[in-house]
PDB file of C-alpha atoms in Angstrom:
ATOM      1  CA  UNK G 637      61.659 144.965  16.263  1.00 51.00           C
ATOM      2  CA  UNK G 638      64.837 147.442  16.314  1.00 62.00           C
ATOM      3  CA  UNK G 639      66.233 149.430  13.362  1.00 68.00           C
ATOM      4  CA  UNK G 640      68.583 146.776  13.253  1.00 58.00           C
ATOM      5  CA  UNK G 641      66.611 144.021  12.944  1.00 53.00           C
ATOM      6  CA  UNK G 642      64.321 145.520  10.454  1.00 50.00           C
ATOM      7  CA  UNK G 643      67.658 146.097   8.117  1.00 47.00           C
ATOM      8  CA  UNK G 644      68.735 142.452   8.679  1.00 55.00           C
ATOM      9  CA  UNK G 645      65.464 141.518   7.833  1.00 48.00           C
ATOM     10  CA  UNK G 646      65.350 143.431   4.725  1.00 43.00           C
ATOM     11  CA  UNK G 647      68.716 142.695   3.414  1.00 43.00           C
ATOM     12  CA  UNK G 648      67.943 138.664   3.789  1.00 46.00           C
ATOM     13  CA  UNK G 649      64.173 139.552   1.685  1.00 45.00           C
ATOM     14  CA  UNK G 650      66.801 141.618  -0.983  1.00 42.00           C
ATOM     15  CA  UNK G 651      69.588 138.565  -1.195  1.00 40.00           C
ATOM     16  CA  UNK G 652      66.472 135.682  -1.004  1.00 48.00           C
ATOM     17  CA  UNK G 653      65.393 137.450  -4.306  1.00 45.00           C
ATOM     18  CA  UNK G 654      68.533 137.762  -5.630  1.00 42.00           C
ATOM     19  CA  UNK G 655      69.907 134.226  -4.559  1.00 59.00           C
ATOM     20  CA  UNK G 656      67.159 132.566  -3.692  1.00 69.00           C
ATOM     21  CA  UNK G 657      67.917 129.910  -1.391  1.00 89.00           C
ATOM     22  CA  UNK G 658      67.698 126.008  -3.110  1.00 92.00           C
ATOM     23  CA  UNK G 659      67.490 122.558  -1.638  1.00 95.00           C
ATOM     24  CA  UNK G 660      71.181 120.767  -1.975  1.00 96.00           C
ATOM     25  CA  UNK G 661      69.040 117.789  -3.092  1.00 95.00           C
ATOM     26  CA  UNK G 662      66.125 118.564  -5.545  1.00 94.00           C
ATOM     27  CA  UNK G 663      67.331 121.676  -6.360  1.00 93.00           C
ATOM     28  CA  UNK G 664      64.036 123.727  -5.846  1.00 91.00           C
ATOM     29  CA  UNK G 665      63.749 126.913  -4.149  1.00 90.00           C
ATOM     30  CA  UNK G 666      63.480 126.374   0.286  1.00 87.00           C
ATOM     31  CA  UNK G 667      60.630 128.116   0.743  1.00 77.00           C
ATOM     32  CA  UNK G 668      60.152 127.916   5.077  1.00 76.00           C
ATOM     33  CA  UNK G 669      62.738 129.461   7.131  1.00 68.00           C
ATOM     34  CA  UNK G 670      63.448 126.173   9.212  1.00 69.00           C
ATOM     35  CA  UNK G 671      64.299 124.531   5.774  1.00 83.00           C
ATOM     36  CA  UNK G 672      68.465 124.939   5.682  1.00 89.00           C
ATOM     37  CA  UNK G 673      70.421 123.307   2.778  1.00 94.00           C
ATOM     38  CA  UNK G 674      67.759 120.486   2.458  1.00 95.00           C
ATOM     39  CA  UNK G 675      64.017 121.165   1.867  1.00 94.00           C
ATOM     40  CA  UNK G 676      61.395 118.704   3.970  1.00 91.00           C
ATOM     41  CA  UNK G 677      60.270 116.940   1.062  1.00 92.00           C
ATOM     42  CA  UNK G 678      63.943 115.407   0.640  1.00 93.00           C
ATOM     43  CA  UNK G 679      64.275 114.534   3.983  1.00 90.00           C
ATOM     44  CA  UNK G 680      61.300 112.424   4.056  1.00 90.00           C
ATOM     45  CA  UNK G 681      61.473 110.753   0.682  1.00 91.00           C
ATOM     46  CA  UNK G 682      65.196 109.997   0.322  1.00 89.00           C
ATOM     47  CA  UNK G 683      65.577 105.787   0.083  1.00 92.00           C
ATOM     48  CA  UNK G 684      66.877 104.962   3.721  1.00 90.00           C
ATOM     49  CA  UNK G 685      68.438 101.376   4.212  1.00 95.00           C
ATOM     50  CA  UNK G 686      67.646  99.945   7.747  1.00 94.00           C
ATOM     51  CA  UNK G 687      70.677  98.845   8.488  1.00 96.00           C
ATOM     52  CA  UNK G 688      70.828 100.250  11.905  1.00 95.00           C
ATOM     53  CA  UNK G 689      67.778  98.421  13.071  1.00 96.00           C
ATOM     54  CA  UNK G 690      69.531  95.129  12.392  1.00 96.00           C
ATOM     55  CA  UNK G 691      72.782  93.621  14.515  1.00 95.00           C
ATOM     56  CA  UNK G 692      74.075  91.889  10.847  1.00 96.00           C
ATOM     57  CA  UNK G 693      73.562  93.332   7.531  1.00 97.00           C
ATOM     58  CA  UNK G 694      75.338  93.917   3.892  1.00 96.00           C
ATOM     59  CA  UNK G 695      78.129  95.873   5.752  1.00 98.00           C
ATOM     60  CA  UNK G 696      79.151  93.323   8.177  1.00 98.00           C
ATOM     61  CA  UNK G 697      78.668  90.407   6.065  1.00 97.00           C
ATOM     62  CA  UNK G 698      80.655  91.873   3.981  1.00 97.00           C
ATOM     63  CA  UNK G 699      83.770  92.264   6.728  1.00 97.00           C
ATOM     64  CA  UNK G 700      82.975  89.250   8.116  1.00 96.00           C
ATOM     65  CA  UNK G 701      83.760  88.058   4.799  1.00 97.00           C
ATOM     66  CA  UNK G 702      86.834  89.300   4.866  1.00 95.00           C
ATOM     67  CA  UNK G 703      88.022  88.239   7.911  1.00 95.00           C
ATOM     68  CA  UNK G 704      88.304  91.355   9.533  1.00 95.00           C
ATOM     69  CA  UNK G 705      86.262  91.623  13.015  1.00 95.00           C
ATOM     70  CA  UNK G 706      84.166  95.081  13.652  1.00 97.00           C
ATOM     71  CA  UNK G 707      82.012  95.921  16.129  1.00 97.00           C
ATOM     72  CA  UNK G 708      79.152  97.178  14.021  1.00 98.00           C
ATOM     73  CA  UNK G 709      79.165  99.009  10.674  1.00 98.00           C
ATOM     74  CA  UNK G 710      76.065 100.687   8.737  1.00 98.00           C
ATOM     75  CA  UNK G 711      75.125 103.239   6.371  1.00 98.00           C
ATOM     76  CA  UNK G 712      72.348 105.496   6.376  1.00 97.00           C
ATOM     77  CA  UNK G 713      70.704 105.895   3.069  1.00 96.00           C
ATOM     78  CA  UNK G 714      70.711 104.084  -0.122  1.00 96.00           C
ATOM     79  CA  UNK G 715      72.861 106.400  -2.943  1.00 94.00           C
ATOM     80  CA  UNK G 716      71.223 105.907  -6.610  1.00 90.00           C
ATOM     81  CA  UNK G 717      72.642 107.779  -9.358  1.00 91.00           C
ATOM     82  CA  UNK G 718      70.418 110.712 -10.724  1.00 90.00           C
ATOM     83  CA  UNK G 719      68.487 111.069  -7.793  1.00 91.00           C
ATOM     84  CA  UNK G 720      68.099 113.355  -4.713  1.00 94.00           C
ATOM     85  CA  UNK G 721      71.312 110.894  -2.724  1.00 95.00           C
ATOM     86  CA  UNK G 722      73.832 111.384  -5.806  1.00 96.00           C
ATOM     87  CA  UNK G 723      73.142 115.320  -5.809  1.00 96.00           C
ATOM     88  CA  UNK G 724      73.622 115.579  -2.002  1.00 96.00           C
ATOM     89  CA  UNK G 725      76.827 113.941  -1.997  1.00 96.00           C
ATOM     90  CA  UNK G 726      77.913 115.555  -5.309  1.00 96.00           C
ATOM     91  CA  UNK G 727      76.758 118.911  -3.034  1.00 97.00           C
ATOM     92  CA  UNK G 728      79.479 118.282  -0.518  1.00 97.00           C
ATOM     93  CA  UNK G 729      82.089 116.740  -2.474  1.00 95.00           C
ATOM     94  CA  UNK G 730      82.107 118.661  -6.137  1.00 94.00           C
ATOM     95  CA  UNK G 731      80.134 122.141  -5.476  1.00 94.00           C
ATOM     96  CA  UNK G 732      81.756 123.097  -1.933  1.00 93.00           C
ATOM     97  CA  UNK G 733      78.586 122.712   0.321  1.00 96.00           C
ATOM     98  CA  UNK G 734      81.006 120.838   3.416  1.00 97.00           C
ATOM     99  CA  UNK G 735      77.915 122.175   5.419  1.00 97.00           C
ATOM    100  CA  UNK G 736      75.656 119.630   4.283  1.00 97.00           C
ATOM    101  CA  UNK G 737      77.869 117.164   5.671  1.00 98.00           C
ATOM    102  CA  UNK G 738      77.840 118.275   8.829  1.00 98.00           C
ATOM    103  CA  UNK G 739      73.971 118.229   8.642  1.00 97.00           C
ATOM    104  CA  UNK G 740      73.691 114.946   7.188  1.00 97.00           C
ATOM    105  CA  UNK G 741      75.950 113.491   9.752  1.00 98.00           C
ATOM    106  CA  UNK G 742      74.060 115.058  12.944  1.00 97.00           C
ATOM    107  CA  UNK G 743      70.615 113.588  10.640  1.00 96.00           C
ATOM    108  CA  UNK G 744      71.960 110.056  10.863  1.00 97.00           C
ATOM    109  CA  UNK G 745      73.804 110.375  14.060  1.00 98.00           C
ATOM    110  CA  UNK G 746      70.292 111.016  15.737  1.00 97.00           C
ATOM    111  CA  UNK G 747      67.923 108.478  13.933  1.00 96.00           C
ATOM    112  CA  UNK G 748      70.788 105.783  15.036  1.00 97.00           C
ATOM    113  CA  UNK G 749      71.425 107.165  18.446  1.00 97.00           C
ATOM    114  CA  UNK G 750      68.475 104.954  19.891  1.00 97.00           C
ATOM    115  CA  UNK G 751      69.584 101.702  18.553  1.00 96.00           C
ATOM    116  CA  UNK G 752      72.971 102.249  20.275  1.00 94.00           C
ATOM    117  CA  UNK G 753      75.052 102.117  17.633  1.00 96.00           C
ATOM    118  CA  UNK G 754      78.257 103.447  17.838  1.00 97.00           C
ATOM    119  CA  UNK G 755      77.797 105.153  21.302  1.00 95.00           C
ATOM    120  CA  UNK G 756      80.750 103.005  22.661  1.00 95.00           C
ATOM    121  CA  UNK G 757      83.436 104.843  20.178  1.00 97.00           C
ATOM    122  CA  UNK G 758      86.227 106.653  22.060  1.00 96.00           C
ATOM    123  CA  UNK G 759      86.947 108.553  18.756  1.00 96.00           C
ATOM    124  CA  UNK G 760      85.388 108.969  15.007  1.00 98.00           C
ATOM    125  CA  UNK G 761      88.372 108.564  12.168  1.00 97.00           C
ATOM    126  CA  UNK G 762      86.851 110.509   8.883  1.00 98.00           C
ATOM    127  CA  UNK G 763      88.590 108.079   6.015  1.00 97.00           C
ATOM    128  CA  UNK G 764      91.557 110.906   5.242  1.00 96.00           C
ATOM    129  CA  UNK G 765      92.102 112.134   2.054  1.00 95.00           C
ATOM    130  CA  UNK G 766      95.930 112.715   0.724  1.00 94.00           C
ATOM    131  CA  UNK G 767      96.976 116.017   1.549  1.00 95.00           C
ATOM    132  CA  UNK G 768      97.180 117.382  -2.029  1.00 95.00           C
ATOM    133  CA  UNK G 769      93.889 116.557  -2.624  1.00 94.00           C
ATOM    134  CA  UNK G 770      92.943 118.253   0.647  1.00 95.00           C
ATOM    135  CA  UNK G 771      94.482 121.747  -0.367  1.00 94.00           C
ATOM    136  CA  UNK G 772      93.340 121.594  -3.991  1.00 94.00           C
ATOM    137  CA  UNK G 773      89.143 120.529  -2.142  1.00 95.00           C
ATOM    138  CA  UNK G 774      89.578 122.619   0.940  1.00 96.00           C
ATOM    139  CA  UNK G 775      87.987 120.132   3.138  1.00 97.00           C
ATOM    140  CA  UNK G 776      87.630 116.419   3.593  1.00 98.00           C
ATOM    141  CA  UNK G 777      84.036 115.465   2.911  1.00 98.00           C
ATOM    142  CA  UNK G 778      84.462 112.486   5.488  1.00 98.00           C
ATOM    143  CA  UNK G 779      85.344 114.693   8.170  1.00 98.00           C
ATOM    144  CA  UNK G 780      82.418 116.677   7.706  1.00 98.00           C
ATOM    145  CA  UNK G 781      80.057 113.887   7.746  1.00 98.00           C
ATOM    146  CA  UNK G 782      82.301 112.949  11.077  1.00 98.00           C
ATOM    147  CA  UNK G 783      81.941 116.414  12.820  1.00 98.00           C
ATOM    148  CA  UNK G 784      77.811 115.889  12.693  1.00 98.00           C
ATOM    149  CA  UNK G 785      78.048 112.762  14.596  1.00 98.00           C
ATOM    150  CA  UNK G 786      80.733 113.937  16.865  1.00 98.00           C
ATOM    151  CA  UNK G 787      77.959 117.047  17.528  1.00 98.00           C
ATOM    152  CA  UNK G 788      75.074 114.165  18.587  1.00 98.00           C
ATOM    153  CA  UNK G 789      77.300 111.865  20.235  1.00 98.00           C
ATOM    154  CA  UNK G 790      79.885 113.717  21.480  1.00 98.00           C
ATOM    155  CA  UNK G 791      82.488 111.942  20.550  1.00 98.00           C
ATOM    156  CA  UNK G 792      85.897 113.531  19.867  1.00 97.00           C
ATOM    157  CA  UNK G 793      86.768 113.635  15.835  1.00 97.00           C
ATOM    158  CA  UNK G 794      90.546 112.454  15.792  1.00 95.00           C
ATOM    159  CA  UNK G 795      92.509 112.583  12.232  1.00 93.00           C
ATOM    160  CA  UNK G 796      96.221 111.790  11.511  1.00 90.00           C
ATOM    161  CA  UNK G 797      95.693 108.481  13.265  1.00 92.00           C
ATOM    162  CA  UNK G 798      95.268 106.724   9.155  1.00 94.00           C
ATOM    163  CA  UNK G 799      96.839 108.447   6.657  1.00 93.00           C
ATOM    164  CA  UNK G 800      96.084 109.048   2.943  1.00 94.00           C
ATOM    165  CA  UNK G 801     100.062 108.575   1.677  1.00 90.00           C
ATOM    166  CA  UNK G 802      99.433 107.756  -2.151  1.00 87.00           C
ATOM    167  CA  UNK G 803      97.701 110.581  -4.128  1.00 84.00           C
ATOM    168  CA  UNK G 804      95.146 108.085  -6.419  1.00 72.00           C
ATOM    169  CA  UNK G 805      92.869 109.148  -8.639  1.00 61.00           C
ATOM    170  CA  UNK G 806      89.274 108.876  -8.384  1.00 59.00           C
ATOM    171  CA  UNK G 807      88.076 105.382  -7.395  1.00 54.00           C
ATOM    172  CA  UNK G 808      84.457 105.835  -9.344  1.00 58.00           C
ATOM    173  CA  UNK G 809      85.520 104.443 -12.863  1.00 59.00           C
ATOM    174  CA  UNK G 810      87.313 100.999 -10.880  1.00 60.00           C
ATOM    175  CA  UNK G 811      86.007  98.096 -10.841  1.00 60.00           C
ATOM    176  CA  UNK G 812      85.514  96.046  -7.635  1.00 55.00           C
ATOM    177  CA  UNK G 813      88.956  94.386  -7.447  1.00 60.00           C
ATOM    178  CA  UNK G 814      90.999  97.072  -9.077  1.00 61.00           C
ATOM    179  CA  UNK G 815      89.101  99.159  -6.131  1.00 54.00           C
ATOM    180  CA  UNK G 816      90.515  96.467  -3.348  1.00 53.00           C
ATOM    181  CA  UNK G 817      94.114  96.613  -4.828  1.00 60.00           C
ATOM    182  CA  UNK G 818      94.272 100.269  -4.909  1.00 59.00           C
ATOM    183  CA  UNK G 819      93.226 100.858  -1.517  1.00 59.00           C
ATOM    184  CA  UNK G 820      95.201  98.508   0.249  1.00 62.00           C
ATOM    185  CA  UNK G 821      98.521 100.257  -1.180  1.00 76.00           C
ATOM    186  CA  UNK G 822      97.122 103.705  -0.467  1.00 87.00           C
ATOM    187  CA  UNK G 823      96.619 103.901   3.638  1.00 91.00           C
ATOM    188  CA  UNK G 824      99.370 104.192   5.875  1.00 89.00           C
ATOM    189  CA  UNK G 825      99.274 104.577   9.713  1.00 87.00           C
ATOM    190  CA  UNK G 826     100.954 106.993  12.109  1.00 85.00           C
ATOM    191  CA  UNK G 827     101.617 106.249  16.011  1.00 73.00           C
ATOM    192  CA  UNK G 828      99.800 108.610  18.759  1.00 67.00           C
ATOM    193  CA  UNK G 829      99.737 108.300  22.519  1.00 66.00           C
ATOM    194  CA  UNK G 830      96.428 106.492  22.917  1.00 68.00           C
ATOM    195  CA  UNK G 831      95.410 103.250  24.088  1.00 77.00           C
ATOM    196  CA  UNK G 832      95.881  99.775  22.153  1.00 80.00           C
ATOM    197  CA  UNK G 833      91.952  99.025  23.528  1.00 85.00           C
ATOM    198  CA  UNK G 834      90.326 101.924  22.479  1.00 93.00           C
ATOM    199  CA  UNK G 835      86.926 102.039  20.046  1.00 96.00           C
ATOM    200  CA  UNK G 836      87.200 103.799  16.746  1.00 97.00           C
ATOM    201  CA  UNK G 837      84.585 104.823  14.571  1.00 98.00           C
ATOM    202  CA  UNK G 838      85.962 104.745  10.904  1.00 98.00           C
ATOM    203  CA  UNK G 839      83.875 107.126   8.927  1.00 98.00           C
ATOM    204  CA  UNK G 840      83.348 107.207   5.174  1.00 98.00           C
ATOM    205  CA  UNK G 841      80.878 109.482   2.821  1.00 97.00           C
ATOM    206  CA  UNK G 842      80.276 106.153   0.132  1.00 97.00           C
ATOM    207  CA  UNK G 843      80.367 102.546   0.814  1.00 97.00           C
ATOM    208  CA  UNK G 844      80.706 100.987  -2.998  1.00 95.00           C
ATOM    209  CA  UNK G 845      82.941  97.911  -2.758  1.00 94.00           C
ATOM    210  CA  UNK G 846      83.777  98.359   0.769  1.00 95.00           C
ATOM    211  CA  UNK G 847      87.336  98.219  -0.422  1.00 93.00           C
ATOM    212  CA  UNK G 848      88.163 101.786   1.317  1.00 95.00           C
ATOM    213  CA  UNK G 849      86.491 101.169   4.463  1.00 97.00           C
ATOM    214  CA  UNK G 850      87.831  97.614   4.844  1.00 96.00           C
ATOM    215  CA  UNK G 851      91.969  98.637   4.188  1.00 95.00           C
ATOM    216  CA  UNK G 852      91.282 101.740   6.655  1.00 96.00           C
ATOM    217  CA  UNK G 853      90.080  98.804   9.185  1.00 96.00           C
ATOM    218  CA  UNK G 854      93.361  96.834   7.968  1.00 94.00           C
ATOM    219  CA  UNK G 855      95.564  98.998   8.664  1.00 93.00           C
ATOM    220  CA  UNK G 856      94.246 100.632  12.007  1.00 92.00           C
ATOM    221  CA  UNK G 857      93.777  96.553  13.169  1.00 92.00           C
ATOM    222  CA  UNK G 858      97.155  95.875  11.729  1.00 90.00           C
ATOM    223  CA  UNK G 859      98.992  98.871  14.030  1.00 89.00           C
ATOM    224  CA  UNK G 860      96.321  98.570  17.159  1.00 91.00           C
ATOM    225  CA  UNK G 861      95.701  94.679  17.426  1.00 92.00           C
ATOM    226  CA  UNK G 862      93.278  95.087  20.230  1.00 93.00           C
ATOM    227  CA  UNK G 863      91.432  98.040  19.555  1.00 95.00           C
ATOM    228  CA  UNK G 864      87.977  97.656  18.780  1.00 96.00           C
ATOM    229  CA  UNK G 865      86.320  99.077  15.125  1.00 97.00           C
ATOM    230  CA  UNK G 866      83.085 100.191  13.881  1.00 98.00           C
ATOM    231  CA  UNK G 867      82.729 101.625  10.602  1.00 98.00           C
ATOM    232  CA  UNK G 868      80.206 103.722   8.660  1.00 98.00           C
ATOM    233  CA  UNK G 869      79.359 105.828   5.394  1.00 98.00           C
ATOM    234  CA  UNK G 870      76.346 108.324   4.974  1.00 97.00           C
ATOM    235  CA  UNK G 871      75.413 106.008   1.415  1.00 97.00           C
ATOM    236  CA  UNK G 872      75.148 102.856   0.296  1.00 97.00           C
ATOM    237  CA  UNK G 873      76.063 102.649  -3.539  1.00 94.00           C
TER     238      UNK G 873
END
């Protein structure tokens, strides 16, 4: 090892001591190198849902329900408040780790990558966020999550297709129809040179209600009649 590498090495042993490095999830100290953002343990013991192993399940029953035809739609893990799923979420929305995102989406992109799902997409659509909110965050959490599976499926990550044009406030307090009625009034749609028939991916960090998810479909089946739509969101709530 070169003088150089013997300095990098000691200034990461000086900062790992100083700021150790913690898991985004339990909150204990990483202690392996290959452990980034979220330690082993986490990985392993964090409630999954199988809903990518299954053609139906609770996400499209529930569009079904409404009427509004998908291709597929999943999520990947089961979120339960107070446990490792709320902290990793609250990690990349609240406490600025976009990151972990990214990481979570390339996890789930490549444990559903074998069933097939979603491989079809001609684009990913993160569910956007109203540009006020955007300056005041820095980042749209959806879009990160979007940007992992783009890096497993490669599949280009296309925003300003939906828009975010009403600046709501935080949907966690709503009920499930005051969540419907504030979502369908909050989405609006902008034109781009691409075809009617093309597969998009609508992605989403929490599916609660489904009431976000399902006006994003709305609208994008509303502008693009024959375009084809698959959604999904990281957590099931």
């Amino acid at each position: 090892m070169g003088i150089l590498g013997i300095l990098r090495t000691a200034v990461k042993d000086v900062v790992d001591i100083l700021c150790p490095p913690i898991c985004l999830g339990c909150g204990r100290r990483i202690q392996n190198d290959f452990e980034h953002l979220i330690c082993a343990e986490c990985l392993t013991t964090y409630p999954k849902v199988d809903h990518y192993k299954h053609d139906e399940n609770e996400v499209t029953d529930f569009f079904y329900s409404q009427s509004v035809k998908i291709d597929y739609g999943c999520c990947f893990f089961q979120f339960q408040k107070g446990d490792t799923t709320q902290h990793l979420i609250h990690n990349i929305k609240y406490y600025g780790h976009p990151e972990l995102g990214v990481k979570l989406g390339r996890i789930a992109a490549k444990i559903l990558k074998p069933y097939n799902r979603f491989g079809n997409a001609d684009f990913i659509i993160p569910v956007p966020m109203h540009p006020d909110k955007l300056k005041k965050r820095g980042f749209n959490q959806a879009e990160r999550i979007a940007k992992g599976i783009s890096e497993v499926y490669g599949i280009k990550v296309k925003e300003g297709i939906l828009l975010k044009t009403v600046n709501s406030s935080s949907q966690t307090t709503m009920n499930k129809s005051q969540r419907a009625e504030n979502s369908s009034k909050i989405f609006g749609f902008t034109d781009v040179d691409d075809s009617d028939k093309n597969h998009y991916l609508i992605v989403d960090d929490v599916f609660t209600t489904g009431s976000t998810l399902l006006a994003c479909a709305q609208k994008l089946r509303e502008a693009r009649p024959n375009c084809t739509i698959s959604v999904f969101a990281l957590g099931k709530a």
